[in-house]
Amino acid sequence: MTVDFFAPKGKIKIIKGRCISLIGDDIDTDRIIPARFLKCVTFDSLGSAVFEDDRKDLKGKHPFDLIINKNSSILIVNSNFGCGSSREHAPQALLRWGIRAIIGESFAEIFYSNCLAIGIPCFTLDKISIKTIQEKSEEGLILDIDISEAEARGVDSKFKLEIRSSSKNMFLSGDWDATSTLLNNSKLIEQKITELPYVSLND
């Protein structure tokens, strides 16, 4: 159930979407995207392979195969999500499936950083609240996530999220997006090049 892929760019302030729940602690990057898919030259095709082995085992009953979760964009997880190897393919696969934000009890450090680098905010929340959202997600829960307020709002519920202040500031300012930052500062880059004695733009 992959969606048309639109990479996040620039400032990210509000994320609205349907929740998809994935229950279980210590879900590692090898489960998110099995090692055989790491041979790809680009990340473009990884969306359809996310949780490939788990989905085969559950024969259509995996959350990422259920019709109710089609076009979901906010992933709800439990503790130590994204543990294991540091492969950046894991968040890239989730992004290409359609995930734009993740709310969980806790995240593996490198997975968290890899998500930040591609524009997927990761928020933490207490176990009881996570269970509540996971139960509501089975009914098609839609949340509005306000990054500035670190708050997720539903029709009849509101959750105060936790996000590192440095990460929050990067999303709100757009500084997480290194490519756009470089493009927006092309004149400064060209100026710096002219100041370097060992670089000539005329060569």
mmCIF file with all atom_site columns, C-alpha atoms in Angstrom:
data_model
loop_
_atom_site.group_PDB
_atom_site.id
_atom_site.type_symbol
_atom_site.label_atom_id
_atom_site.label_alt_id
_atom_site.label_comp_id
_atom_site.label_asym_id
_atom_site.label_entity_id
_atom_site.label_seq_id
_atom_site.pdbx_PDB_ins_code
_atom_site.Cartn_x
_atom_site.Cartn_y
_atom_site.Cartn_z
_atom_site.occupancy
_atom_site.B_iso_or_equiv
_atom_site.pdbx_formal_charge
_atom_site.auth_seq_id
_atom_site.auth_comp_id
_atom_site.auth_asym_id
_atom_site.auth_atom_id
_atom_site.pdbx_PDB_model_num
ATOM 1   C CA . MET A 1 1   ? 0.000   0.000   0.000   1.00 0.00 ? 1   MET A CA 1
ATOM 2   C CA . THR A 1 2   ? 2.592   2.557   -1.000  1.00 0.00 ? 2   THR A CA 1
ATOM 3   C CA . VAL A 1 3   ? 1.543   6.111   -1.801  1.00 0.00 ? 3   VAL A CA 1
ATOM 4   C CA . ASP A 1 4   ? 2.803   8.620   -4.337  1.00 0.00 ? 4   ASP A CA 1
ATOM 5   C CA . PHE A 1 5   ? 6.071   9.796   -2.862  1.00 0.00 ? 5   PHE A CA 1
ATOM 6   C CA . PHE A 1 6   ? 6.587   13.448  -2.007  1.00 0.00 ? 6   PHE A CA 1
ATOM 7   C CA . ALA A 1 7   ? 9.747   14.103  -0.027  1.00 0.00 ? 7   ALA A CA 1
ATOM 8   C CA . PRO A 1 8   ? 9.393   16.529  2.885   1.00 0.00 ? 8   PRO A CA 1
ATOM 9   C CA . LYS A 1 9   ? 11.093  19.882  2.317   1.00 0.00 ? 9   LYS A CA 1
ATOM 10  C CA . GLY A 1 10  ? 11.853  22.969  4.357   1.00 0.00 ? 10  GLY A CA 1
ATOM 11  C CA . LYS A 1 11  ? 9.944   23.958  7.476   1.00 0.00 ? 11  LYS A CA 1
ATOM 12  C CA . ILE A 1 12  ? 7.663   21.341  9.046   1.00 0.00 ? 12  ILE A CA 1
ATOM 13  C CA . LYS A 1 13  ? 5.161   22.766  11.543  1.00 0.00 ? 13  LYS A CA 1
ATOM 14  C CA . ILE A 1 14  ? 1.956   20.710  11.310  1.00 0.00 ? 14  ILE A CA 1
ATOM 15  C CA . ILE A 1 15  ? 1.452   17.068  10.404  1.00 0.00 ? 15  ILE A CA 1
ATOM 16  C CA . LYS A 1 16  ? -2.073  15.752  9.966   1.00 0.00 ? 16  LYS A CA 1
ATOM 17  C CA . GLY A 1 17  ? -2.886  12.169  9.185   1.00 0.00 ? 17  GLY A CA 1
ATOM 18  C CA . ARG A 1 18  ? -4.463  8.844   9.992   1.00 0.00 ? 18  ARG A CA 1
ATOM 19  C CA . CYS A 1 19  ? -2.682  6.710   12.592  1.00 0.00 ? 19  CYS A CA 1
ATOM 20  C CA . ILE A 1 20  ? -1.357  3.217   11.955  1.00 0.00 ? 20  ILE A CA 1
ATOM 21  C CA . SER A 1 21  ? -0.486  1.139   14.996  1.00 0.00 ? 21  SER A CA 1
ATOM 22  C CA . LEU A 1 22  ? 2.380   -1.341  15.233  1.00 0.00 ? 22  LEU A CA 1
ATOM 23  C CA . ILE A 1 23  ? 2.388   -3.177  18.570  1.00 0.00 ? 23  ILE A CA 1
ATOM 24  C CA . GLY A 1 24  ? 5.565   -4.635  20.054  1.00 0.00 ? 24  GLY A CA 1
ATOM 25  C CA . ASP A 1 25  ? 8.820   -3.642  21.732  1.00 0.00 ? 25  ASP A CA 1
ATOM 26  C CA . ASP A 1 26  ? 12.310  -3.811  20.181  1.00 0.00 ? 26  ASP A CA 1
ATOM 27  C CA . ILE A 1 27  ? 11.178  -3.826  16.546  1.00 0.00 ? 27  ILE A CA 1
ATOM 28  C CA . ASP A 1 28  ? 14.531  -3.604  14.796  1.00 0.00 ? 28  ASP A CA 1
ATOM 29  C CA . THR A 1 29  ? 15.641  -2.212  11.458  1.00 0.00 ? 29  THR A CA 1
ATOM 30  C CA . ASP A 1 30  ? 16.001  -5.690  9.956   1.00 0.00 ? 30  ASP A CA 1
ATOM 31  C CA . ARG A 1 31  ? 12.274  -6.219  10.461  1.00 0.00 ? 31  ARG A CA 1
ATOM 32  C CA . ILE A 1 32  ? 11.467  -2.767  9.096   1.00 0.00 ? 32  ILE A CA 1
ATOM 33  C CA . ILE A 1 33  ? 13.453  -3.469  5.917   1.00 0.00 ? 33  ILE A CA 1
ATOM 34  C CA . PRO A 1 34  ? 15.147  -6.887  5.536   1.00 0.00 ? 34  PRO A CA 1
ATOM 35  C CA . ALA A 1 35  ? 18.850  -6.928  4.684   1.00 0.00 ? 35  ALA A CA 1
ATOM 36  C CA . ARG A 1 36  ? 18.378  -8.246  1.128   1.00 0.00 ? 36  ARG A CA 1
ATOM 37  C CA . PHE A 1 37  ? 16.852  -4.905  0.128   1.00 0.00 ? 37  PHE A CA 1
ATOM 38  C CA . LEU A 1 38  ? 19.995  -2.979  1.076   1.00 0.00 ? 38  LEU A CA 1
ATOM 39  C CA . LYS A 1 39  ? 21.481  -3.721  -2.352  1.00 0.00 ? 39  LYS A CA 1
ATOM 40  C CA . CYS A 1 40  ? 19.278  -1.078  -3.981  1.00 0.00 ? 40  CYS A CA 1
ATOM 41  C CA . VAL A 1 41  ? 20.963  1.825   -5.776  1.00 0.00 ? 41  VAL A CA 1
ATOM 42  C CA . THR A 1 42  ? 18.240  4.303   -4.716  1.00 0.00 ? 42  THR A CA 1
ATOM 43  C CA . PHE A 1 43  ? 15.633  4.245   -1.957  1.00 0.00 ? 43  PHE A CA 1
ATOM 44  C CA . ASP A 1 44  ? 12.714  4.754   -4.359  1.00 0.00 ? 44  ASP A CA 1
ATOM 45  C CA . SER A 1 45  ? 11.371  1.188   -4.350  1.00 0.00 ? 45  SER A CA 1
ATOM 46  C CA . LEU A 1 46  ? 11.698  0.505   -0.620  1.00 0.00 ? 46  LEU A CA 1
ATOM 47  C CA . GLY A 1 47  ? 8.151   1.539   0.321   1.00 0.00 ? 47  GLY A CA 1
ATOM 48  C CA . SER A 1 48  ? 6.613   -1.641  -1.024  1.00 0.00 ? 48  SER A CA 1
ATOM 49  C CA . ALA A 1 49  ? 9.192   -3.770  0.839   1.00 0.00 ? 49  ALA A CA 1
ATOM 50  C CA . VAL A 1 50  ? 8.707   -2.278  4.314   1.00 0.00 ? 50  VAL A CA 1
ATOM 51  C CA . PHE A 1 51  ? 8.106   -5.092  6.866   1.00 0.00 ? 51  PHE A CA 1
ATOM 52  C CA . GLU A 1 52  ? 8.273   -7.532  3.951   1.00 0.00 ? 52  GLU A CA 1
ATOM 53  C CA . ASP A 1 53  ? 8.951   -10.680 6.004   1.00 0.00 ? 53  ASP A CA 1
ATOM 54  C CA . ASP A 1 54  ? 6.508   -9.836  8.811   1.00 0.00 ? 54  ASP A CA 1
ATOM 55  C CA . ARG A 1 55  ? 3.803   -9.155  6.239   1.00 0.00 ? 55  ARG A CA 1
ATOM 56  C CA . LYS A 1 56  ? 4.390   -12.480 4.510   1.00 0.00 ? 56  LYS A CA 1
ATOM 57  C CA . ASP A 1 57  ? 4.146   -14.306 7.830   1.00 0.00 ? 57  ASP A CA 1
ATOM 58  C CA . LEU A 1 58  ? 0.838   -12.623 8.683   1.00 0.00 ? 58  LEU A CA 1
ATOM 59  C CA . LYS A 1 59  ? -0.629  -13.263 5.200   1.00 0.00 ? 59  LYS A CA 1
ATOM 60  C CA . GLY A 1 60  ? -2.412  -9.954  4.716   1.00 0.00 ? 60  GLY A CA 1
ATOM 61  C CA . LYS A 1 61  ? -3.207  -9.290  8.383   1.00 0.00 ? 61  LYS A CA 1
ATOM 62  C CA . HIS A 1 62  ? -0.162  -7.097  9.078   1.00 0.00 ? 62  HIS A CA 1
ATOM 63  C CA . PRO A 1 63  ? -1.126  -3.479  9.918   1.00 0.00 ? 63  PRO A CA 1
ATOM 64  C CA . PHE A 1 64  ? 0.666   -2.280  6.776   1.00 0.00 ? 64  PHE A CA 1
ATOM 65  C CA . ASP A 1 65  ? -1.625  -4.499  4.663   1.00 0.00 ? 65  ASP A CA 1
ATOM 66  C CA . LEU A 1 66  ? -4.999  -3.669  6.244   1.00 0.00 ? 66  LEU A CA 1
ATOM 67  C CA . ILE A 1 67  ? -7.386  -1.574  4.147   1.00 0.00 ? 67  ILE A CA 1
ATOM 68  C CA . ILE A 1 68  ? -8.246  0.676   7.103   1.00 0.00 ? 68  ILE A CA 1
ATOM 69  C CA . ASN A 1 69  ? -4.591  1.739   7.286   1.00 0.00 ? 69  ASN A CA 1
ATOM 70  C CA . LYS A 1 70  ? -4.295  2.689   3.635   1.00 0.00 ? 70  LYS A CA 1
ATOM 71  C CA . ASN A 1 71  ? -2.825  6.202   3.298   1.00 0.00 ? 71  ASN A CA 1
ATOM 72  C CA . SER A 1 72  ? -1.994  6.377   7.011   1.00 0.00 ? 72  SER A CA 1
ATOM 73  C CA . SER A 1 73  ? 0.898   8.716   7.777   1.00 0.00 ? 73  SER A CA 1
ATOM 74  C CA . ILE A 1 74  ? 1.407   8.705   11.567  1.00 0.00 ? 74  ILE A CA 1
ATOM 75  C CA . LEU A 1 75  ? 2.993   5.528   12.941  1.00 0.00 ? 75  LEU A CA 1
ATOM 76  C CA . ILE A 1 76  ? 2.328   4.589   16.574  1.00 0.00 ? 76  ILE A CA 1
ATOM 77  C CA . VAL A 1 77  ? 4.920   2.258   18.138  1.00 0.00 ? 77  VAL A CA 1
ATOM 78  C CA . ASN A 1 78  ? 6.102   0.988   21.505  1.00 0.00 ? 78  ASN A CA 1
ATOM 79  C CA . SER A 1 79  ? 9.573   0.983   23.105  1.00 0.00 ? 79  SER A CA 1
ATOM 80  C CA . ASN A 1 80  ? 13.052  0.876   21.520  1.00 0.00 ? 80  ASN A CA 1
ATOM 81  C CA . PHE A 1 81  ? 11.667  1.146   18.002  1.00 0.00 ? 81  PHE A CA 1
ATOM 82  C CA . GLY A 1 82  ? 14.312  1.032   15.265  1.00 0.00 ? 82  GLY A CA 1
ATOM 83  C CA . CYS A 1 83  ? 16.949  -0.807  17.293  1.00 0.00 ? 83  CYS A CA 1
ATOM 84  C CA . GLY A 1 84  ? 19.552  -3.051  15.678  1.00 0.00 ? 84  GLY A CA 1
ATOM 85  C CA . SER A 1 85  ? 21.722  -2.017  12.747  1.00 0.00 ? 85  SER A CA 1
ATOM 86  C CA . SER A 1 86  ? 22.093  1.631   11.794  1.00 0.00 ? 86  SER A CA 1
ATOM 87  C CA . ARG A 1 87  ? 20.767  1.219   8.231   1.00 0.00 ? 87  ARG A CA 1
ATOM 88  C CA . GLU A 1 88  ? 19.220  4.427   6.918   1.00 0.00 ? 88  GLU A CA 1
ATOM 89  C CA . HIS A 1 89  ? 17.085  2.282   4.621   1.00 0.00 ? 89  HIS A CA 1
ATOM 90  C CA . ALA A 1 90  ? 14.632  1.686   7.504   1.00 0.00 ? 90  ALA A CA 1
ATOM 91  C CA . PRO A 1 91  ? 13.304  5.253   7.841   1.00 0.00 ? 91  PRO A CA 1
ATOM 92  C CA . GLN A 1 92  ? 13.635  5.698   4.061   1.00 0.00 ? 92  GLN A CA 1
ATOM 93  C CA . ALA A 1 93  ? 11.313  2.710   3.542   1.00 0.00 ? 93  ALA A CA 1
ATOM 94  C CA . LEU A 1 94  ? 8.788   4.066   6.053   1.00 0.00 ? 94  LEU A CA 1
ATOM 95  C CA . LEU A 1 95  ? 8.899   7.484   4.392   1.00 0.00 ? 95  LEU A CA 1
ATOM 96  C CA . ARG A 1 96  ? 8.239   6.001   0.972   1.00 0.00 ? 96  ARG A CA 1
ATOM 97  C CA . TRP A 1 97  ? 5.347   3.934   2.297   1.00 0.00 ? 97  TRP A CA 1
ATOM 98  C CA . GLY A 1 98  ? 3.810   7.193   3.473   1.00 0.00 ? 98  GLY A CA 1
ATOM 99  C CA . ILE A 1 99  ? 4.888   7.705   7.090   1.00 0.00 ? 99  ILE A CA 1
ATOM 100 C CA . ARG A 1 100 ? 5.420   11.380  7.974   1.00 0.00 ? 100 ARG A CA 1
ATOM 101 C CA . ALA A 1 101 ? 5.689   11.189  11.790  1.00 0.00 ? 101 ALA A CA 1
ATOM 102 C CA . ILE A 1 102 ? 6.236   8.530   14.456  1.00 0.00 ? 102 ILE A CA 1
ATOM 103 C CA . ILE A 1 103 ? 4.960   8.544   18.032  1.00 0.00 ? 103 ILE A CA 1
ATOM 104 C CA . GLY A 1 104 ? 6.415   5.935   20.371  1.00 0.00 ? 104 GLY A CA 1
ATOM 105 C CA . GLU A 1 105 ? 7.509   5.103   23.886  1.00 0.00 ? 105 GLU A CA 1
ATOM 106 C CA . SER A 1 106 ? 11.194  5.295   22.902  1.00 0.00 ? 106 SER A CA 1
ATOM 107 C CA . PHE A 1 107 ? 13.481  5.064   19.871  1.00 0.00 ? 107 PHE A CA 1
ATOM 108 C CA . ALA A 1 108 ? 16.930  3.711   19.103  1.00 0.00 ? 108 ALA A CA 1
ATOM 109 C CA . GLU A 1 109 ? 19.338  6.634   18.904  1.00 0.00 ? 109 GLU A CA 1
ATOM 110 C CA . ILE A 1 110 ? 20.660  6.155   15.359  1.00 0.00 ? 110 ILE A CA 1
ATOM 111 C CA . PHE A 1 111 ? 17.196  5.433   13.977  1.00 0.00 ? 111 PHE A CA 1
ATOM 112 C CA . TYR A 1 112 ? 15.973  8.672   15.564  1.00 0.00 ? 112 TYR A CA 1
ATOM 113 C CA . SER A 1 113 ? 18.815  10.625  13.925  1.00 0.00 ? 113 SER A CA 1
ATOM 114 C CA . ASN A 1 114 ? 18.207  9.007   10.542  1.00 0.00 ? 114 ASN A CA 1
ATOM 115 C CA . CYS A 1 115 ? 14.539  10.002  10.740  1.00 0.00 ? 115 CYS A CA 1
ATOM 116 C CA . LEU A 1 116 ? 15.471  13.576  11.607  1.00 0.00 ? 116 LEU A CA 1
ATOM 117 C CA . ALA A 1 117 ? 17.775  13.752  8.579   1.00 0.00 ? 117 ALA A CA 1
ATOM 118 C CA . ILE A 1 118 ? 14.927  12.968  6.153   1.00 0.00 ? 118 ILE A CA 1
ATOM 119 C CA . GLY A 1 119 ? 12.141  14.968  7.785   1.00 0.00 ? 119 GLY A CA 1
ATOM 120 C CA . ILE A 1 120 ? 10.309  12.409  9.943   1.00 0.00 ? 120 ILE A CA 1
ATOM 121 C CA . PRO A 1 121 ? 9.693   13.824  13.451  1.00 0.00 ? 121 PRO A CA 1
ATOM 122 C CA . CYS A 1 122 ? 9.842   11.210  16.229  1.00 0.00 ? 122 CYS A CA 1
ATOM 123 C CA . PHE A 1 123 ? 7.861   12.000  19.380  1.00 0.00 ? 123 PHE A CA 1
ATOM 124 C CA . THR A 1 124 ? 7.768   10.118  22.665  1.00 0.00 ? 124 THR A CA 1
ATOM 125 C CA . LEU A 1 125 ? 4.760   9.509   24.873  1.00 0.00 ? 125 LEU A CA 1
ATOM 126 C CA . ASP A 1 126 ? 4.050   7.448   27.985  1.00 0.00 ? 126 ASP A CA 1
ATOM 127 C CA . LYS A 1 127 ? 3.023   3.795   27.695  1.00 0.00 ? 127 LYS A CA 1
ATOM 128 C CA . ILE A 1 128 ? -0.603  4.314   28.758  1.00 0.00 ? 128 ILE A CA 1
ATOM 129 C CA . SER A 1 129 ? -1.191  7.094   26.226  1.00 0.00 ? 129 SER A CA 1
ATOM 130 C CA . ILE A 1 130 ? 0.467   5.050   23.486  1.00 0.00 ? 130 ILE A CA 1
ATOM 131 C CA . LYS A 1 131 ? -1.889  2.144   24.245  1.00 0.00 ? 131 LYS A CA 1
ATOM 132 C CA . THR A 1 132 ? -4.856  4.523   24.096  1.00 0.00 ? 132 THR A CA 1
ATOM 133 C CA . ILE A 1 133 ? -3.816  5.843   20.678  1.00 0.00 ? 133 ILE A CA 1
ATOM 134 C CA . GLN A 1 134 ? -3.141  2.318   19.403  1.00 0.00 ? 134 GLN A CA 1
ATOM 135 C CA . GLU A 1 135 ? -6.628  1.246   20.409  1.00 0.00 ? 135 GLU A CA 1
ATOM 136 C CA . LYS A 1 136 ? -8.188  4.321   18.807  1.00 0.00 ? 136 LYS A CA 1
ATOM 137 C CA . SER A 1 137 ? -6.158  3.820   15.623  1.00 0.00 ? 137 SER A CA 1
ATOM 138 C CA . GLU A 1 138 ? -8.083  0.619   14.954  1.00 0.00 ? 138 GLU A CA 1
ATOM 139 C CA . GLU A 1 139 ? -11.120 2.863   14.453  1.00 0.00 ? 139 GLU A CA 1
ATOM 140 C CA . GLY A 1 140 ? -9.323  5.175   12.013  1.00 0.00 ? 140 GLY A CA 1
ATOM 141 C CA . LEU A 1 141 ? -7.974  7.823   14.394  1.00 0.00 ? 141 LEU A CA 1
ATOM 142 C CA . ILE A 1 142 ? -6.806  11.040  12.735  1.00 0.00 ? 142 ILE A CA 1
ATOM 143 C CA . LEU A 1 143 ? -4.404  13.335  14.584  1.00 0.00 ? 143 LEU A CA 1
ATOM 144 C CA . ASP A 1 144 ? -3.164  16.868  14.060  1.00 0.00 ? 144 ASP A CA 1
ATOM 145 C CA . ILE A 1 145 ? 0.407   17.150  15.341  1.00 0.00 ? 145 ILE A CA 1
ATOM 146 C CA . ASP A 1 146 ? 1.539   20.662  16.194  1.00 0.00 ? 146 ASP A CA 1
ATOM 147 C CA . ILE A 1 147 ? 5.342   20.521  16.379  1.00 0.00 ? 147 ILE A CA 1
ATOM 148 C CA . SER A 1 148 ? 5.682   23.960  17.964  1.00 0.00 ? 148 SER A CA 1
ATOM 149 C CA . GLU A 1 149 ? 3.326   22.998  20.805  1.00 0.00 ? 149 GLU A CA 1
ATOM 150 C CA . ALA A 1 150 ? 4.484   19.353  20.808  1.00 0.00 ? 150 ALA A CA 1
ATOM 151 C CA . GLU A 1 151 ? 0.857   18.315  20.894  1.00 0.00 ? 151 GLU A CA 1
ATOM 152 C CA . ALA A 1 152 ? -1.291  15.777  19.053  1.00 0.00 ? 152 ALA A CA 1
ATOM 153 C CA . ARG A 1 153 ? -5.005  16.521  18.782  1.00 0.00 ? 153 ARG A CA 1
ATOM 154 C CA . GLY A 1 154 ? -7.845  14.232  17.792  1.00 0.00 ? 154 GLY A CA 1
ATOM 155 C CA . VAL A 1 155 ? -11.600 14.831  17.634  1.00 0.00 ? 155 VAL A CA 1
ATOM 156 C CA . ASP A 1 156 ? -12.091 13.915  21.288  1.00 0.00 ? 156 ASP A CA 1
ATOM 157 C CA . SER A 1 157 ? -8.548  13.627  22.619  1.00 0.00 ? 157 SER A CA 1
ATOM 158 C CA . LYS A 1 158 ? -5.333  15.548  23.104  1.00 0.00 ? 158 LYS A CA 1
ATOM 159 C CA . PHE A 1 159 ? -1.850  14.272  23.892  1.00 0.00 ? 159 PHE A CA 1
ATOM 160 C CA . LYS A 1 160 ? 1.172   16.230  25.081  1.00 0.00 ? 160 LYS A CA 1
ATOM 161 C CA . LEU A 1 161 ? 4.169   14.873  23.187  1.00 0.00 ? 161 LEU A CA 1
ATOM 162 C CA . GLU A 1 162 ? 7.870   14.995  23.969  1.00 0.00 ? 162 GLU A CA 1
ATOM 163 C CA . ILE A 1 163 ? 10.442  15.999  21.357  1.00 0.00 ? 163 ILE A CA 1
ATOM 164 C CA . ARG A 1 164 ? 14.001  17.184  21.848  1.00 0.00 ? 164 ARG A CA 1
ATOM 165 C CA . SER A 1 165 ? 14.213  20.962  21.691  1.00 0.00 ? 165 SER A CA 1
ATOM 166 C CA . SER A 1 166 ? 17.056  20.764  19.161  1.00 0.00 ? 166 SER A CA 1
ATOM 167 C CA . SER A 1 167 ? 14.971  18.539  16.882  1.00 0.00 ? 167 SER A CA 1
ATOM 168 C CA . LYS A 1 168 ? 11.903  20.752  17.278  1.00 0.00 ? 168 LYS A CA 1
ATOM 169 C CA . ASN A 1 169 ? 13.896  23.834  16.304  1.00 0.00 ? 169 ASN A CA 1
ATOM 170 C CA . MET A 1 170 ? 15.350  22.085  13.255  1.00 0.00 ? 170 MET A CA 1
ATOM 171 C CA . PHE A 1 171 ? 11.901  21.135  11.962  1.00 0.00 ? 171 PHE A CA 1
ATOM 172 C CA . LEU A 1 172 ? 10.389  24.554  12.630  1.00 0.00 ? 172 LEU A CA 1
ATOM 173 C CA . SER A 1 173 ? 13.300  26.388  10.987  1.00 0.00 ? 173 SER A CA 1
ATOM 174 C CA . GLY A 1 174 ? 13.822  23.909  8.153   1.00 0.00 ? 174 GLY A CA 1
ATOM 175 C CA . ASP A 1 175 ? 17.438  23.343  9.179   1.00 0.00 ? 175 ASP A CA 1
ATOM 176 C CA . TRP A 1 176 ? 16.886  19.565  9.155   1.00 0.00 ? 176 TRP A CA 1
ATOM 177 C CA . ASP A 1 177 ? 16.729  19.831  5.340   1.00 0.00 ? 177 ASP A CA 1
ATOM 178 C CA . ALA A 1 178 ? 20.402  20.096  4.404   1.00 0.00 ? 178 ALA A CA 1
ATOM 179 C CA . THR A 1 179 ? 19.752  20.052  0.645   1.00 0.00 ? 179 THR A CA 1
ATOM 180 C CA . SER A 1 180 ? 17.266  22.926  0.710   1.00 0.00 ? 180 SER A CA 1
ATOM 181 C CA . THR A 1 181 ? 19.498  24.866  3.084   1.00 0.00 ? 181 THR A CA 1
ATOM 182 C CA . LEU A 1 182 ? 22.363  24.590  0.608   1.00 0.00 ? 182 LEU A CA 1
ATOM 183 C CA . LEU A 1 183 ? 20.192  25.597  -2.346  1.00 0.00 ? 183 LEU A CA 1
ATOM 184 C CA . ASN A 1 184 ? 18.770  28.583  -0.480  1.00 0.00 ? 184 ASN A CA 1
ATOM 185 C CA . ASN A 1 185 ? 22.269  29.794  0.275   1.00 0.00 ? 185 ASN A CA 1
ATOM 186 C CA . SER A 1 186 ? 23.757  29.345  -3.198  1.00 0.00 ? 186 SER A CA 1
ATOM 187 C CA . LYS A 1 187 ? 24.962  32.965  -3.335  1.00 0.00 ? 187 LYS A CA 1
ATOM 188 C CA . LEU A 1 188 ? 26.865  32.563  -0.082  1.00 0.00 ? 188 LEU A CA 1
ATOM 189 C CA . ILE A 1 189 ? 28.409  29.363  -1.402  1.00 0.00 ? 189 ILE A CA 1
ATOM 190 C CA . GLU A 1 190 ? 29.476  31.062  -4.636  1.00 0.00 ? 190 GLU A CA 1
ATOM 191 C CA . GLN A 1 191 ? 30.928  33.968  -2.646  1.00 0.00 ? 191 GLN A CA 1
ATOM 192 C CA . LYS A 1 192 ? 32.925  31.581  -0.475  1.00 0.00 ? 192 LYS A CA 1
ATOM 193 C CA . ILE A 1 193 ? 34.238  29.803  -3.574  1.00 0.00 ? 193 ILE A CA 1
ATOM 194 C CA . THR A 1 194 ? 35.579  33.085  -4.971  1.00 0.00 ? 194 THR A CA 1
ATOM 195 C CA . GLU A 1 195 ? 37.412  33.665  -1.699  1.00 0.00 ? 195 GLU A CA 1
ATOM 196 C CA . LEU A 1 196 ? 39.236  30.345  -1.864  1.00 0.00 ? 196 LEU A CA 1
ATOM 197 C CA . PRO A 1 197 ? 42.665  30.713  -3.504  1.00 0.00 ? 197 PRO A CA 1
ATOM 198 C CA . TYR A 1 198 ? 42.694  27.138  -4.766  1.00 0.00 ? 198 TYR A CA 1
ATOM 199 C CA . VAL A 1 199 ? 39.324  27.224  -6.585  1.00 0.00 ? 199 VAL A CA 1
ATOM 200 C CA . SER A 1 200 ? 38.599  28.979  -9.873  1.00 0.00 ? 200 SER A CA 1
ATOM 201 C CA . LEU A 1 201 ? 35.068  29.181  -11.325 1.00 0.00 ? 201 LEU A CA 1
ATOM 202 C CA . ASN A 1 202 ? 36.560  29.815  -14.751 1.00 0.00 ? 202 ASN A CA 1
ATOM 203 C CA . ASP A 1 203 ? 38.362  26.467  -15.007 1.00 0.00 ? 203 ASP A CA 1
#
